């Protein structure tokens, strides 16, 4: 027998088999049990979360001859007939491929006739947002005065494309993304029925890959089956093109040891397996967060939400590093992840993060709260690393206007906050002198800070961290007499400098 896709085989047949969606399922069941059934429903939410499945269960349940507490019996002629599509009273239409006004008129031309076998004529219109305007108008007419024996169930992933006139005539049900726990559990159940040896951890990995959609989870499990009936984390990683536990540990190890060549070698290997770089950034963030947690005095594997074996490995690695490095890593990979999300080149963003971490001289500092008097401690001793930096002078940051313009191309609100601000370069950090609102915004919004950093990098070709101007303001108030030249050059570039002469 040909293999039937797991997601089809495990389509829920009763409300009790539906994973998650408690609110939706409960209120549908209550309605049926109370015998008060609306005439138009709208099921909306992410793809693969149970909309079509629930529409079908609902169609059976309201027509079932032995309905029990809102659940269909699946045994009676009606239930069976709907299941094998021999009952014509339930019509399913895919608006993605039948979206014209004629298509809608076709099905609406029969709404007046009483159902043949069932109690209600049920019209399930999937992907309803795809209907043409004329088709929506035709549908609207029927929704305004539906015959008592007709029930419409409209399903859509794109609620905003459904006209308000239609929405206002439907009871709306929101289908949420399923949690990792919910999906993981459902996968373990499927594995059990199918004689698949699926590890708990592999189930969780698949669940997180599926991003809330049960259909995707079942499909990934299906793909893994091509490798046999024993499925562990490594197989999922291979099949899905994500990194493996060992690879993440090795990569982190290289960075902790500041071994850039080996780190790049690891990345190369991952790339050859077509690992998704954005996902890798997320995994590295999770990993460094785990290292941070593992270093806490009373840390447990439950706290990290990993297996005991994985916890041991993480703990060993955690002891080889410190929280300053971990925080630097977290901020570097967060920045990389954000840049990739904004469409920057993934490989370059990741490389920048790795270069930064493997280079002892450059220590990224996240936005410095302006209220904080001294700069946060940098692990690299300044005198040793860069002796000249002690005498480094404060200079206006020459590329600031350019930077602001670049920000303008990606983030308009941030651009208007930055407009009119000034910036100074000191010890490799760009200190921004702007409105209080700007300071607050940058302090509370990592994403905005990261946009500014990216823009600085684009403008001057070099990575700089940013800080609040107040941190260096005092350096301006005590100009040394031999600093006159500097002061004049600052003045020339439009910087206000107080000198009492
Ligand atoms: N909540 C759920 N519980 C159990 N299985 C589910 C659930 N959601 C989806 N599935 C699985 O995914 C498959 C597809 O589900 P369904 O067609 O109901 O999703 P949908 O929300 O209509 O998706 P789409 O928006 O893509 O049409 C089902 O056959 C089933 O295997
Ligand atoms: Mg569907
Ligand atoms: Zn029945």
Short mmCIF file of C-alpha atoms and ligand atoms in Angstrom, two decimals:
data_model
loop_
_atom_site.label_atom_id
_atom_site.label_comp_id
_atom_site.label_asym_id
_atom_site.label_seq_id
_atom_site.Cartn_x
_atom_site.Cartn_y
_atom_site.Cartn_z
CA UNK A 1 0.00 0.00 0.00
CA UNK A 2 1.28 3.43 -0.88
CA UNK A 3 2.43 5.46 2.10
CA UNK A 4 -0.20 7.93 3.19
CA UNK A 5 1.24 11.21 4.38
CA UNK A 6 1.21 11.29 8.17
CA UNK A 7 -0.56 14.61 8.34
CA UNK A 8 -3.47 13.21 6.32
CA UNK A 9 -3.57 9.96 8.20
CA UNK A 10 -3.66 11.82 11.52
CA UNK A 11 -6.18 14.48 10.62
CA UNK A 12 -8.34 14.76 13.75
CA UNK A 13 -11.78 13.18 13.30
CA UNK A 14 -13.36 14.36 16.54
CA UNK A 15 -12.98 17.49 18.64
CA UNK A 16 -11.23 15.47 21.32
CA UNK A 17 -8.51 14.57 18.83
CA UNK A 18 -7.80 18.19 18.00
CA UNK A 19 -4.52 19.28 19.53
CA UNK A 20 -4.71 22.60 21.39
CA UNK A 21 -7.33 25.17 20.25
CA UNK A 22 -9.18 24.60 23.52
CA UNK A 23 -11.21 27.80 23.36
CA UNK A 24 -12.41 27.17 19.83
CA UNK A 25 -13.23 23.52 20.41
CA UNK A 26 -15.08 24.15 23.68
CA UNK A 27 -17.30 26.88 22.29
CA UNK A 28 -18.11 24.93 19.14
CA UNK A 29 -19.03 21.89 21.19
CA UNK A 30 -21.15 23.94 23.58
CA UNK A 31 -23.01 25.47 20.71
CA UNK A 32 -23.80 22.07 19.24
CA UNK A 33 -24.76 20.57 22.59
CA UNK A 34 -27.10 23.52 23.22
CA UNK A 35 -28.60 23.11 19.77
CA UNK A 36 -28.11 26.79 18.97
CA UNK A 37 -26.08 26.89 15.85
CA UNK A 38 -25.07 30.07 14.07
CA UNK A 39 -25.27 30.40 10.33
CA UNK A 40 -21.90 31.79 9.47
CA UNK A 41 -18.53 31.03 11.01
CA UNK A 42 -15.13 32.36 10.23
CA UNK A 43 -12.12 30.24 11.19
CA UNK A 44 -8.94 32.24 11.04
CA UNK A 45 -5.31 31.71 12.03
CA UNK A 46 -1.93 30.32 11.00
CA UNK A 47 -1.74 27.61 8.40
CA UNK A 48 -1.81 24.00 9.49
CA UNK A 49 -3.41 24.60 12.88
CA UNK A 50 -6.72 22.79 12.39
CA UNK A 51 -9.16 25.13 10.63
CA UNK A 52 -10.24 22.78 7.87
CA UNK A 53 -10.16 19.81 10.21
CA UNK A 54 -12.44 21.56 12.70
CA UNK A 55 -14.78 22.70 9.93
CA UNK A 56 -15.24 19.08 8.89
CA UNK A 57 -15.71 17.84 12.43
CA UNK A 58 -18.26 20.60 12.97
CA UNK A 59 -20.11 19.67 9.78
CA UNK A 60 -20.40 16.11 11.02
CA UNK A 61 -21.25 17.03 14.58
CA UNK A 62 -24.21 19.27 13.70
CA UNK A 63 -25.63 16.62 11.39
CA UNK A 64 -24.79 13.49 13.34
CA UNK A 65 -27.73 11.28 14.27
CA UNK A 66 -26.22 10.25 17.60
CA UNK A 67 -24.43 13.37 18.59
CA UNK A 68 -22.93 13.12 22.02
CA UNK A 69 -22.02 16.28 23.92
CA UNK A 70 -21.19 18.06 20.70
CA UNK A 71 -19.00 15.27 19.31
CA UNK A 72 -19.88 13.39 16.11
CA UNK A 73 -20.35 9.63 16.54
CA UNK A 74 -18.50 8.76 13.30
CA UNK A 75 -20.69 5.63 13.04
CA UNK A 76 -24.02 6.84 11.69
CA UNK A 77 -24.83 7.09 7.99
CA UNK A 78 -24.45 10.85 8.01
CA UNK A 79 -21.05 10.85 9.71
CA UNK A 80 -19.81 8.11 7.39
CA UNK A 81 -21.33 9.76 4.33
CA UNK A 82 -19.66 13.08 5.10
CA UNK A 83 -16.35 11.34 5.69
CA UNK A 84 -16.40 9.52 2.35
CA UNK A 85 -18.01 12.48 0.60
CA UNK A 86 -21.11 10.60 -0.50
CA UNK A 87 -23.38 13.06 1.31
CA UNK A 88 -23.91 16.00 -0.96
CA UNK A 89 -25.23 18.27 1.76
CA UNK A 90 -21.70 19.17 2.80
CA UNK A 91 -19.82 21.12 0.16
CA UNK A 92 -16.17 22.00 0.37
CA UNK A 93 -14.85 24.68 -1.88
CA UNK A 94 -11.29 25.89 -2.22
CA UNK A 95 -11.50 29.58 -2.99
CA UNK A 96 -7.84 29.60 -3.97
CA UNK A 97 -8.70 27.81 -7.20
CA UNK A 98 -12.42 28.71 -7.48
CA UNK A 99 -12.54 32.38 -6.76
CA UNK A 100 -14.79 33.80 -9.45
CA UNK A 101 -18.31 35.07 -8.99
CA UNK A 102 -19.53 32.15 -11.16
CA UNK A 103 -17.95 29.66 -8.77
CA UNK A 104 -19.76 31.23 -5.84
CA UNK A 105 -23.04 31.48 -7.77
CA UNK A 106 -22.72 27.79 -8.60
CA UNK A 107 -22.82 26.76 -5.01
CA UNK A 108 -25.21 29.48 -3.90
CA UNK A 109 -27.78 28.49 -6.52
CA UNK A 110 -28.60 25.44 -4.40
CA UNK A 111 -28.81 26.97 -0.96
CA UNK A 112 -32.58 27.29 -1.20
CA UNK A 113 -33.13 23.54 -1.48
CA UNK A 114 -33.47 21.56 1.71
CA UNK A 115 -30.69 19.16 2.61
CA UNK A 116 -31.22 15.61 1.36
CA UNK A 117 -29.82 13.52 4.13
CA UNK A 118 -28.41 15.83 6.74
CA UNK A 119 -30.03 18.40 8.95
CA UNK A 120 -27.97 21.29 7.62
CA UNK A 121 -26.43 22.10 4.30
CA UNK A 122 -22.86 23.03 5.16
CA UNK A 123 -20.62 25.09 2.90
CA UNK A 124 -16.96 25.08 3.81
CA UNK A 125 -15.11 27.76 1.87
CA UNK A 126 -11.36 27.43 2.38
CA UNK A 127 -8.94 30.30 1.75
CA UNK A 128 -11.96 32.58 1.55
CA UNK A 129 -9.73 35.69 1.29
CA UNK A 130 -8.97 34.65 -2.30
CA UNK A 131 -12.50 35.35 -3.54
CA UNK A 132 -12.86 38.13 -6.08
CA UNK A 133 -14.74 41.28 -5.07
CA UNK A 134 -17.75 40.23 -7.14
CA UNK A 135 -17.67 36.80 -5.52
CA UNK A 136 -17.56 38.36 -2.04
CA UNK A 137 -20.57 40.50 -2.94
CA UNK A 138 -22.52 37.49 -4.12
CA UNK A 139 -21.64 35.64 -0.93
CA UNK A 140 -22.59 38.64 1.16
CA UNK A 141 -26.14 38.61 -0.24
CA UNK A 142 -26.65 35.06 0.96
CA UNK A 143 -25.01 35.75 4.32
CA UNK A 144 -27.47 38.60 4.86
CA UNK A 145 -30.47 36.34 4.64
CA UNK A 146 -29.36 32.74 4.95
CA UNK A 147 -32.02 30.02 4.79
CA UNK A 148 -32.42 28.36 8.21
CA UNK A 149 -30.96 25.06 7.03
CA UNK A 150 -27.66 26.51 5.80
CA UNK A 151 -24.36 26.88 7.63
CA UNK A 152 -21.32 28.60 6.16
CA UNK A 153 -17.83 27.97 7.48
CA UNK A 154 -15.29 30.31 5.98
CA UNK A 155 -11.61 29.61 6.65
CA UNK A 156 -8.70 31.92 6.07
CA UNK A 157 -5.08 32.50 6.97
CA UNK A 158 -5.36 36.14 5.98
CA UNK A 159 -8.09 37.78 7.95
CA UNK A 160 -7.16 41.30 6.83
CA UNK A 161 -8.08 40.41 3.26
CA UNK A 162 -11.65 39.52 4.18
CA UNK A 163 -14.05 42.48 3.73
CA UNK A 164 -15.49 43.94 6.92
CA UNK A 165 -19.02 43.41 5.59
CA UNK A 166 -18.38 39.65 5.55
CA UNK A 167 -16.62 39.66 8.94
CA UNK A 168 -19.51 41.41 10.62
CA UNK A 169 -21.86 38.61 9.64
CA UNK A 170 -19.73 35.76 10.96
CA UNK A 171 -18.90 34.32 14.35
CA UNK A 172 -15.16 34.50 14.44
CA UNK A 173 -12.86 31.78 15.82
CA UNK A 174 -9.12 32.31 16.14
CA UNK A 175 -6.84 29.31 15.69
CA UNK A 176 -3.57 29.84 17.53
CA UNK A 177 -0.16 28.47 16.77
CA UNK A 178 0.33 25.29 18.77
CA UNK A 179 2.93 25.23 21.53
CA UNK A 180 6.10 23.14 21.35
CA UNK A 181 4.71 20.99 24.15
CA UNK A 182 1.42 20.41 22.35
CA UNK A 183 3.11 19.49 19.08
CA UNK A 184 5.79 17.40 20.79
CA UNK A 185 3.17 15.37 22.60
CA UNK A 186 1.14 14.85 19.43
CA UNK A 187 4.27 13.68 17.60
CA UNK A 188 5.05 11.19 20.36
CA UNK A 189 1.51 9.86 20.01
CA UNK A 190 1.87 9.45 16.23
CA UNK A 191 5.26 7.79 16.70
CA UNK A 192 3.68 5.38 19.13
CA UNK A 193 0.93 4.37 16.69
CA UNK A 194 3.39 4.06 13.82
CA UNK A 195 6.06 2.10 15.67
CA UNK A 196 8.54 4.90 15.26
CA UNK A 197 11.26 5.21 17.86
CA UNK A 198 11.22 8.96 18.31
CA UNK A 199 13.28 10.50 21.10
CA UNK A 200 11.61 13.13 23.29
CA UNK A 201 14.27 15.60 22.36
CA UNK A 202 13.88 14.94 18.63
CA UNK A 203 10.13 15.48 19.01
CA UNK A 204 10.80 18.85 20.62
CA UNK A 205 13.24 19.78 17.89
CA UNK A 206 10.69 18.98 15.21
CA UNK A 207 8.04 20.87 17.17
CA UNK A 208 10.16 23.98 17.33
CA UNK A 209 10.95 23.73 13.62
CA UNK A 210 7.25 23.51 12.83
CA UNK A 211 6.66 26.96 14.33
CA UNK A 212 3.20 26.23 15.66
CA UNK A 213 1.83 24.30 12.68
CA UNK A 214 0.89 20.68 13.31
CA UNK A 215 0.83 19.90 9.62
CA UNK A 216 4.44 21.00 9.22
CA UNK A 217 5.46 18.96 12.25
CA UNK A 218 3.87 15.82 10.80
CA UNK A 219 5.55 16.48 7.45
CA UNK A 220 8.98 16.87 9.01
CA UNK A 221 8.45 13.61 10.89
CA UNK A 222 7.50 12.03 7.57
CA UNK A 223 10.69 13.27 5.94
CA UNK A 224 12.76 11.90 8.81
CA UNK A 225 11.22 8.48 8.20
CA UNK A 226 13.21 8.25 4.97
CA UNK A 227 16.17 7.60 7.29
CA UNK A 228 14.53 4.73 9.12
CA UNK A 229 12.28 4.19 12.09
CA UNK A 230 14.69 5.39 14.74
CA UNK A 231 14.68 9.16 14.92
CA UNK A 232 16.99 11.16 17.13
CA UNK A 233 18.17 14.77 17.22
CA UNK A 234 20.98 14.23 14.72
CA UNK A 235 18.67 12.77 12.11
CA UNK A 236 16.23 15.65 12.50
CA UNK A 237 19.15 18.08 12.21
CA UNK A 238 20.39 16.38 9.04
CA UNK A 239 17.00 16.23 7.42
CA UNK A 240 15.92 19.73 8.36
CA UNK A 241 19.26 21.39 7.68
CA UNK A 242 19.82 22.64 11.19
CA UNK A 243 22.92 22.35 13.32
CA UNK A 244 23.58 19.49 15.65
CA UNK A 245 24.23 19.70 19.35
CA UNK A 246 27.90 18.75 18.88
CA UNK A 247 28.37 21.35 16.18
CA UNK A 248 26.99 24.12 18.37
CA UNK A 249 29.19 23.03 21.27
CA UNK A 250 32.27 22.95 19.03
CA UNK A 251 31.52 26.30 17.51
CA UNK A 252 31.01 27.87 20.92
CA UNK A 253 34.23 26.26 22.07
CA UNK A 254 36.20 27.89 19.23
CA UNK A 255 34.78 31.28 20.13
CA UNK A 256 35.48 30.87 23.81
CA UNK A 257 39.08 30.00 22.91
CA UNK A 258 39.12 32.89 20.43
CA UNK A 259 40.19 30.47 17.75
CA UNK A 260 38.92 32.26 14.66
CA UNK A 261 40.24 29.81 11.99
CA UNK A 262 38.57 26.84 13.67
CA UNK A 263 35.35 28.78 14.18
CA UNK A 264 35.22 29.64 10.48
CA UNK A 265 35.99 26.02 9.63
CA UNK A 266 33.00 24.92 11.72
CA UNK A 267 30.79 27.44 9.96
CA UNK A 268 32.00 26.16 6.60
CA UNK A 269 30.98 22.62 7.52
CA UNK A 270 27.56 23.80 8.58
CA UNK A 271 27.20 25.74 5.35
CA UNK A 272 28.05 22.70 3.31
CA UNK A 273 25.10 20.99 4.92
CA UNK A 274 22.93 23.98 3.91
CA UNK A 275 22.22 24.88 7.49
CA UNK A 276 19.95 27.89 7.79
CA UNK A 277 22.17 30.70 9.10
CA UNK A 278 19.40 32.71 10.71
CA UNK A 279 18.32 29.66 12.64
CA UNK A 280 21.91 29.01 13.59
CA UNK A 281 22.04 32.48 15.16
CA UNK A 282 18.94 31.63 17.18
CA UNK A 283 20.50 28.36 18.25
CA UNK A 284 23.69 30.11 19.30
CA UNK A 285 21.64 32.60 21.31
CA UNK A 286 19.86 29.73 23.04
CA UNK A 287 23.17 27.99 23.61
CA UNK A 288 24.87 30.99 25.20
CA UNK A 289 21.79 31.63 27.28
CA UNK A 290 22.06 28.03 28.45
CA UNK A 291 25.72 28.58 29.34
CA UNK A 292 24.67 31.58 31.40
CA UNK A 293 22.01 29.56 33.22
CA UNK A 294 24.29 26.56 33.67
CA UNK A 295 26.72 28.77 35.58
CA UNK A 296 24.10 29.67 38.15
CA UNK A 297 24.72 27.99 41.53
CA UNK A 298 21.57 25.88 41.65
CA UNK A 299 21.17 25.23 37.96
CA UNK A 300 19.40 22.07 36.82
CA UNK A 301 18.65 20.50 33.47
CA UNK A 302 14.99 21.38 34.02
CA UNK A 303 15.89 25.03 34.29
CA UNK A 304 17.54 24.86 30.88
CA UNK A 305 14.81 22.65 29.50
CA UNK A 306 17.29 20.14 28.04
CA UNK A 307 18.09 16.47 28.60
CA UNK A 308 20.37 15.58 31.55
CA UNK A 309 23.13 14.46 29.12
CA UNK A 310 23.00 17.71 27.22
CA UNK A 311 23.03 19.59 30.52
CA UNK A 312 26.32 17.92 31.54
CA UNK A 313 28.02 18.97 28.32
CA UNK A 314 26.72 22.51 28.61
CA UNK A 315 27.84 22.73 32.21
CA UNK A 316 31.38 21.61 31.36
CA UNK A 317 31.62 24.25 28.67
CA UNK A 318 30.09 26.91 30.89
CA UNK A 319 32.97 26.47 33.32
CA UNK A 320 35.46 27.41 30.62
CA UNK A 321 34.02 30.89 30.16
CA UNK A 322 32.58 33.79 32.14
CA UNK A 323 29.43 35.87 32.11
CA UNK A 324 31.07 38.88 30.45
CA UNK A 325 32.01 36.82 27.42
CA UNK A 326 28.61 35.12 27.36
CA UNK A 327 26.82 38.44 27.43
CA UNK A 328 29.05 39.74 24.67
CA UNK A 329 28.20 36.66 22.63
CA UNK A 330 24.49 37.05 23.31
CA UNK A 331 24.53 40.63 22.15
CA UNK A 332 26.65 39.83 19.07
CA UNK A 333 24.34 37.05 17.92
CA UNK A 334 21.23 39.03 18.73
CA UNK A 335 22.57 41.81 16.54
CA UNK A 336 23.34 39.31 13.77
CA UNK A 337 19.89 37.77 14.05
CA UNK A 338 18.21 41.17 13.87
CA UNK A 339 20.23 42.21 10.84
CA UNK A 340 19.33 39.00 9.04
CA UNK A 341 15.66 39.53 9.88
CA UNK A 342 15.94 42.92 8.24
CA UNK A 343 17.27 41.40 5.07
CA UNK A 344 21.01 41.87 5.56
CA UNK A 345 23.28 39.17 4.18
CA UNK A 346 23.07 36.26 6.61
CA UNK A 347 26.62 34.97 6.18
CA UNK A 348 28.16 38.42 6.61
CA UNK A 349 26.08 39.17 9.69
CA UNK A 350 27.12 35.89 11.29
CA UNK A 351 30.77 36.39 10.35
CA UNK A 352 30.81 39.84 11.91
CA UNK A 353 29.53 38.35 15.16
CA UNK A 354 32.15 35.63 15.10
CA UNK A 355 35.01 37.97 14.21
CA UNK A 356 33.95 40.21 17.04
CA UNK A 357 33.92 37.39 19.54
CA UNK A 358 37.23 35.92 18.43
CA UNK A 359 38.93 39.28 18.57
CA UNK A 360 39.99 40.19 22.10
CA UNK A 361 40.58 43.83 21.20
CA UNK A 362 37.06 44.58 20.15
CA UNK A 363 34.64 44.13 22.95
CA UNK A 364 31.09 45.05 22.03
CA UNK A 365 29.23 46.93 24.68
CA UNK A 366 25.51 47.26 24.30
CA UNK A 367 23.93 50.68 24.55
CA UNK A 368 25.21 52.38 27.65
CA UNK A 369 22.45 53.87 29.78
CA UNK A 370 23.13 57.58 29.79
CA UNK A 371 22.40 57.78 33.50
CA UNK A 372 25.20 55.37 34.28
CA UNK A 373 28.28 57.30 35.22
CA UNK A 374 31.10 55.03 34.20
CA UNK A 375 31.27 52.76 31.20
CA UNK A 376 30.50 49.11 31.82
CA UNK A 377 33.58 47.10 32.57
CA UNK A 378 35.23 45.75 29.45
CA UNK A 379 37.13 42.54 30.03
CA UNK A 380 40.15 43.47 27.93
CA UNK A 381 42.47 45.69 29.94
CA UNK A 382 42.77 48.88 27.98
CA UNK A 383 46.45 49.60 28.70
CA UNK A 384 47.56 46.23 27.47
CA UNK A 385 45.31 45.88 24.49
CA UNK A 386 45.60 49.32 23.00
CA UNK A 387 47.97 51.64 24.79
CA UNK A 388 47.21 54.56 22.49
CA UNK A 389 43.53 54.43 23.35
CA UNK A 390 44.16 56.14 26.67
CA UNK A 391 45.09 59.35 25.00
CA UNK A 392 42.40 58.96 22.39
CA UNK A 393 40.64 62.22 21.69
CA UNK A 394 36.97 62.87 21.42
CA UNK A 395 36.16 63.77 17.87
CA UNK A 396 32.87 64.40 16.16
CA UNK A 397 31.87 61.25 14.35
CA UNK A 398 32.36 62.28 10.74
CA UNK A 399 29.89 59.83 9.22
CA UNK A 400 26.98 60.70 11.49
CA UNK A 401 24.83 62.45 8.89
CA UNK A 402 25.37 59.54 6.54
CA UNK A 403 24.47 57.14 9.31
CA UNK A 404 21.22 58.99 9.94
CA UNK A 405 20.39 58.86 6.24
CA UNK A 406 21.00 55.13 6.14
CA UNK A 407 18.72 54.65 9.15
CA UNK A 408 16.14 56.66 7.20
CA UNK A 409 16.01 53.96 4.55
CA UNK A 410 15.01 51.27 7.05
CA UNK A 411 13.26 52.88 9.99
CA UNK A 412 11.41 56.17 9.57
CA UNK A 413 10.40 56.76 13.21
CA UNK A 414 13.95 56.13 14.39
CA UNK A 415 15.19 58.43 11.65
CA UNK A 416 13.05 61.31 12.88
CA UNK A 417 14.33 60.80 16.41
CA UNK A 418 17.92 60.82 15.20
CA UNK A 419 17.50 63.88 13.01
CA UNK A 420 19.31 66.83 14.47
CA UNK A 421 21.34 64.72 16.89
CA UNK A 422 25.12 64.79 17.06
CA UNK A 423 27.62 62.04 17.68
CA UNK A 424 31.17 61.78 18.91
CA UNK A 425 33.74 59.09 18.56
CA UNK A 426 35.70 58.19 21.64
CA UNK A 427 37.55 54.98 22.39
CA UNK A 428 35.94 53.36 19.39
CA UNK A 429 32.46 54.02 20.68
CA UNK A 430 30.02 56.36 19.01
CA UNK A 431 28.35 58.50 21.66
CA UNK A 432 25.06 59.97 20.57
CA UNK A 433 24.01 63.41 21.74
CA UNK A 434 20.31 63.85 21.12
CA UNK A 435 16.92 64.33 22.72
CA UNK A 436 16.04 62.62 25.95
CA UNK A 437 13.42 60.72 23.91
CA UNK A 438 16.13 59.34 21.67
CA UNK A 439 18.21 58.20 24.62
CA UNK A 440 15.26 56.47 26.20
CA UNK A 441 14.30 54.86 22.93
CA UNK A 442 17.77 53.48 22.25
CA UNK A 443 18.18 52.29 25.80
CA UNK A 444 14.90 50.40 25.83
CA UNK A 445 14.98 49.07 22.29
CA UNK A 446 17.73 46.68 21.32
CA UNK A 447 16.41 46.49 17.81
CA UNK A 448 16.72 50.22 17.29
CA UNK A 449 20.20 50.20 18.79
CA UNK A 450 21.15 47.45 16.41
CA UNK A 451 19.83 49.39 13.42
CA UNK A 452 21.97 52.35 14.41
CA UNK A 453 25.02 50.12 14.80
CA UNK A 454 24.46 48.56 11.40
CA UNK A 455 24.04 51.96 9.82
CA UNK A 456 27.26 53.18 11.44
CA UNK A 457 29.01 50.18 10.04
CA UNK A 458 27.64 50.84 6.58
CA UNK A 459 28.54 54.51 6.76
CA UNK A 460 32.12 54.18 7.96
CA UNK A 461 32.94 50.57 7.15
CA UNK A 462 33.77 49.80 10.74
CA UNK A 463 31.85 48.30 13.60
CA UNK A 464 31.31 50.65 16.56
CA UNK A 465 29.27 50.30 19.62
CA UNK A 466 27.08 53.14 20.72
CA UNK A 467 26.58 54.97 23.97
CA UNK A 468 24.83 57.94 25.49
CA UNK A 469 26.55 61.29 25.23
CA UNK A 470 26.23 61.94 28.97
CA UNK A 471 28.87 59.29 29.53
CA UNK A 472 31.54 61.45 28.00
CA UNK A 473 30.01 64.89 28.51
CA UNK A 474 32.46 65.67 31.29
CA UNK A 475 35.34 65.24 28.87
CA UNK A 476 34.06 68.26 26.99
CA UNK A 477 33.65 70.46 30.03
CA UNK A 478 37.29 70.42 31.03
CA UNK A 479 39.18 71.28 27.89
CA UNK A 480 42.90 71.28 28.46
CA UNK A 481 44.72 74.37 27.33
CA UNK A 482 46.71 72.43 24.77
CA UNK A 483 43.48 71.06 23.35
CA UNK A 484 42.63 74.31 21.64
CA UNK A 485 43.16 72.92 18.20
CA UNK A 486 40.75 70.10 18.90
CA UNK A 487 38.20 72.51 20.22
CA UNK A 488 38.44 74.68 17.17
CA UNK A 489 38.05 71.72 14.89
CA UNK A 490 35.02 70.66 16.90
CA UNK A 491 33.57 74.13 16.54
CA UNK A 492 34.21 74.12 12.83
CA UNK A 493 32.26 70.95 12.46
CA UNK A 494 29.29 72.52 14.22
CA UNK A 495 29.81 71.19 17.73
CA UNK A 496 29.02 73.51 20.62
CA UNK A 497 32.06 73.76 22.84
CA UNK A 498 32.34 75.94 25.93
CA UNK A 499 35.60 77.73 26.39
CA UNK A 500 35.85 80.71 28.69
CA UNK A 501 38.65 82.80 27.32
N1 LIG B 1 -5.02 21.37 15.97
C1 LIG B 1 -4.64 20.24 15.33
N2 LIG B 1 -4.70 19.05 15.94
C2 LIG B 1 -4.32 17.93 15.32
N3 LIG B 1 -3.83 17.90 14.07
C3 LIG B 1 -3.74 19.05 13.41
C4 LIG B 1 -4.14 20.28 14.00
N4 LIG B 1 -3.93 21.25 13.13
C5 LIG B 1 -3.44 20.68 12.04
N5 LIG B 1 -3.31 19.35 12.19
C6 LIG B 1 -2.72 18.43 11.21
O1 LIG B 1 -2.43 19.18 10.05
C7 LIG B 1 -3.23 18.77 8.97
C8 LIG B 1 -3.82 19.98 8.32
O2 LIG B 1 -4.74 20.58 9.19
P1 LIG B 1 -5.86 21.55 8.66
O3 LIG B 1 -6.10 21.32 7.21
O4 LIG B 1 -7.02 21.44 9.58
O5 LIG B 1 -5.14 22.93 8.87
P2 LIG B 1 -5.64 24.35 8.38
O6 LIG B 1 -5.59 25.23 9.60
O7 LIG B 1 -6.89 24.26 7.64
O8 LIG B 1 -4.44 24.76 7.43
P3 LIG B 1 -4.48 25.72 6.13
O9 LIG B 1 -4.58 27.11 6.66
O10 LIG B 1 -3.16 25.47 5.48
O11 LIG B 1 -5.66 25.31 5.32
C9 LIG B 1 -4.27 17.83 9.54
O12 LIG B 1 -4.51 16.79 8.65
C10 LIG B 1 -3.61 17.31 10.80
O13 LIG B 1 -2.81 16.20 10.51
MG1 LIG B 2 -7.34 24.50 5.59
ZN1 LIG B 3 -22.82 10.36 13.62
#
